[in-house]
CSV table of C-alpha atoms in Angstrom, one decimal:
chain,number,residue,atom,x,y,z
A,1,MET,CA,-6.8,-12.1,1.4
A,2,TYR,CA,-10.5,-12.5,1.6
A,3,ILE,CA,-12.3,-10.4,-1.0
A,4,GLU,CA,-15.3,-8.6,0.5
A,5,LYS,CA,-16.2,-6.3,-2.3
A,6,LYS,CA,-15.2,-5.7,-5.9
A,7,ASP,CA,-16.1,-2.5,-7.7
A,8,SER,CA,-15.2,-0.3,-10.7
A,9,LEU,CA,-15.8,3.3,-11.9
A,10,ILE,CA,-15.8,3.9,-15.7
A,11,GLU,CA,-15.8,7.4,-17.2
A,12,PRO,CA,-16.0,6.8,-21.0
A,13,GLY,CA,-13.0,8.3,-22.8
A,14,LYS,CA,-11.4,9.5,-19.6
A,15,TYR,CA,-10.5,6.7,-17.1
A,16,LEU,CA,-11.3,3.3,-15.7
A,17,LYS,CA,-10.7,2.5,-12.1
A,18,MET,CA,-11.0,-1.0,-10.7
A,19,TRP,CA,-10.5,-2.1,-7.1
A,20,VAL,CA,-11.2,-4.8,-4.5
A,21,ILE,CA,-11.7,-4.4,-0.8
A,22,GLY,CA,-10.6,-7.2,1.4
A,23,SER,CA,-8.9,-8.3,4.6
A,24,ASN,CA,-6.5,-10.8,6.0
A,25,ALA,CA,-8.3,-14.2,5.6
A,26,ASN,CA,-6.5,-15.5,8.7
A,27,GLU,CA,-7.5,-12.7,11.0
A,28,THR,CA,-10.2,-13.8,13.4
A,29,THR,CA,-11.1,-10.5,15.2
A,30,LYS,CA,-14.3,-8.7,14.3
A,31,ASN,CA,-12.5,-5.4,13.7
A,32,LYS,CA,-10.3,-6.6,10.8
A,33,THR,CA,-8.1,-4.2,8.9
A,34,LYS,CA,-9.6,-3.7,5.5
A,35,TYR,CA,-7.5,-2.9,2.4
A,36,LYS,CA,-8.5,-1.3,-0.8
A,37,VAL,CA,-6.3,-2.5,-3.7
A,38,MET,CA,-6.5,-0.7,-7.0
A,39,ILE,CA,-6.1,-2.9,-10.0
A,40,ASP,CA,-4.7,-1.7,-13.4
A,41,ASP,CA,-5.1,-4.9,-15.4
A,42,SER,CA,-8.7,-5.7,-16.3
A,43,ARG,CA,-7.8,-9.4,-16.9
A,44,ILE,CA,-6.8,-9.7,-13.3
A,45,TYR,CA,-9.9,-7.8,-12.1
A,46,ASN,CA,-12.2,-10.1,-14.1
A,47,LEU,CA,-10.8,-13.2,-12.6
A,48,ILE,CA,-11.1,-12.1,-8.9
A,49,GLU,CA,-14.4,-12.9,-7.3
A,50,GLU,CA,-16.1,-11.6,-4.2
A,51,GLY,CA,-16.4,-14.0,-1.2
A,52,LYS,CA,-13.3,-15.9,-2.2
A,53,GLU,CA,-9.8,-16.1,-0.6
A,54,TYR,CA,-6.6,-15.5,-2.5
A,55,PHE,CA,-3.0,-16.0,-1.6
A,56,VAL,CA,-1.4,-12.6,-2.3
A,57,SER,CA,2.2,-11.6,-2.3
A,58,VAL,CA,2.8,-7.9,-2.7
A,59,GLN,CA,5.9,-5.9,-3.5
A,60,GLY,CA,5.9,-2.1,-2.9
A,61,ASN,CA,7.7,0.9,-4.4
A,62,LYS,CA,7.3,4.5,-3.3
A,63,GLU,CA,7.1,7.1,-6.1
A,64,VAL,CA,9.1,10.3,-5.7
A,65,GLN,CA,7.1,13.1,-4.0
A,66,LYS,CA,4.1,10.9,-3.3
A,67,THR,CA,2.9,9.5,0.0
A,68,ASP,CA,1.3,6.4,-1.4
A,69,TYR,CA,3.1,3.2,-2.1
A,70,ILE,CA,2.6,1.5,-5.5
A,71,TYR,CA,2.3,-2.2,-5.2
A,72,THR,CA,2.9,-4.9,-7.7
A,73,PHE,CA,1.1,-8.2,-7.1
A,74,GLY,CA,4.1,-10.7,-7.2
A,75,GLN,CA,1.5,-13.5,-7.1
A,76,ILE,CA,-2.2,-14.0,-6.6
A,77,GLY,CA,-3.1,-17.6,-6.2
A,78,ILE,CA,-6.2,-19.6,-5.7
A,79,VAL,CA,-5.6,-22.6,-3.5
A,80,GLY,CA,-5.1,-25.5,-5.9
A,81,GLY,CA,-5.8,-23.3,-8.9
A,82,THR,CA,-4.5,-20.5,-11.2
A,83,GLN,CA,-1.8,-18.0,-10.3
A,84,LEU,CA,-2.3,-14.4,-11.5
A,85,ALA,CA,-0.1,-11.3,-11.7
A,86,GLY,CA,-0.8,-7.6,-12.1
A,87,LYS,CA,-0.2,-4.1,-10.8
A,88,GLY,CA,-2.2,-2.2,-8.1
A,89,ARG,CA,-2.1,0.3,-5.3
A,90,ILE,CA,-3.1,-0.4,-1.7
A,91,GLU,CA,-4.7,2.2,0.5
């Protein structure tokens, strides 16, 4: 996954939302499908950088009475570097 944008929204005392927007790094067409991945773990969020590529394996579970899938990052890897793990939702 190529990370195009990284952002967060903080409402003190209420919630913290963190996400990245990216696409398949191997897709060569101009109209790439972009994905928004919500990240629960700030340690994972802080290690991910814009403009970099990551190997991402994702496992999904569907919650009862919800249309969204909740995804767990089985692995996030930097080529020749660290491997990370965390939870997130992809839209």
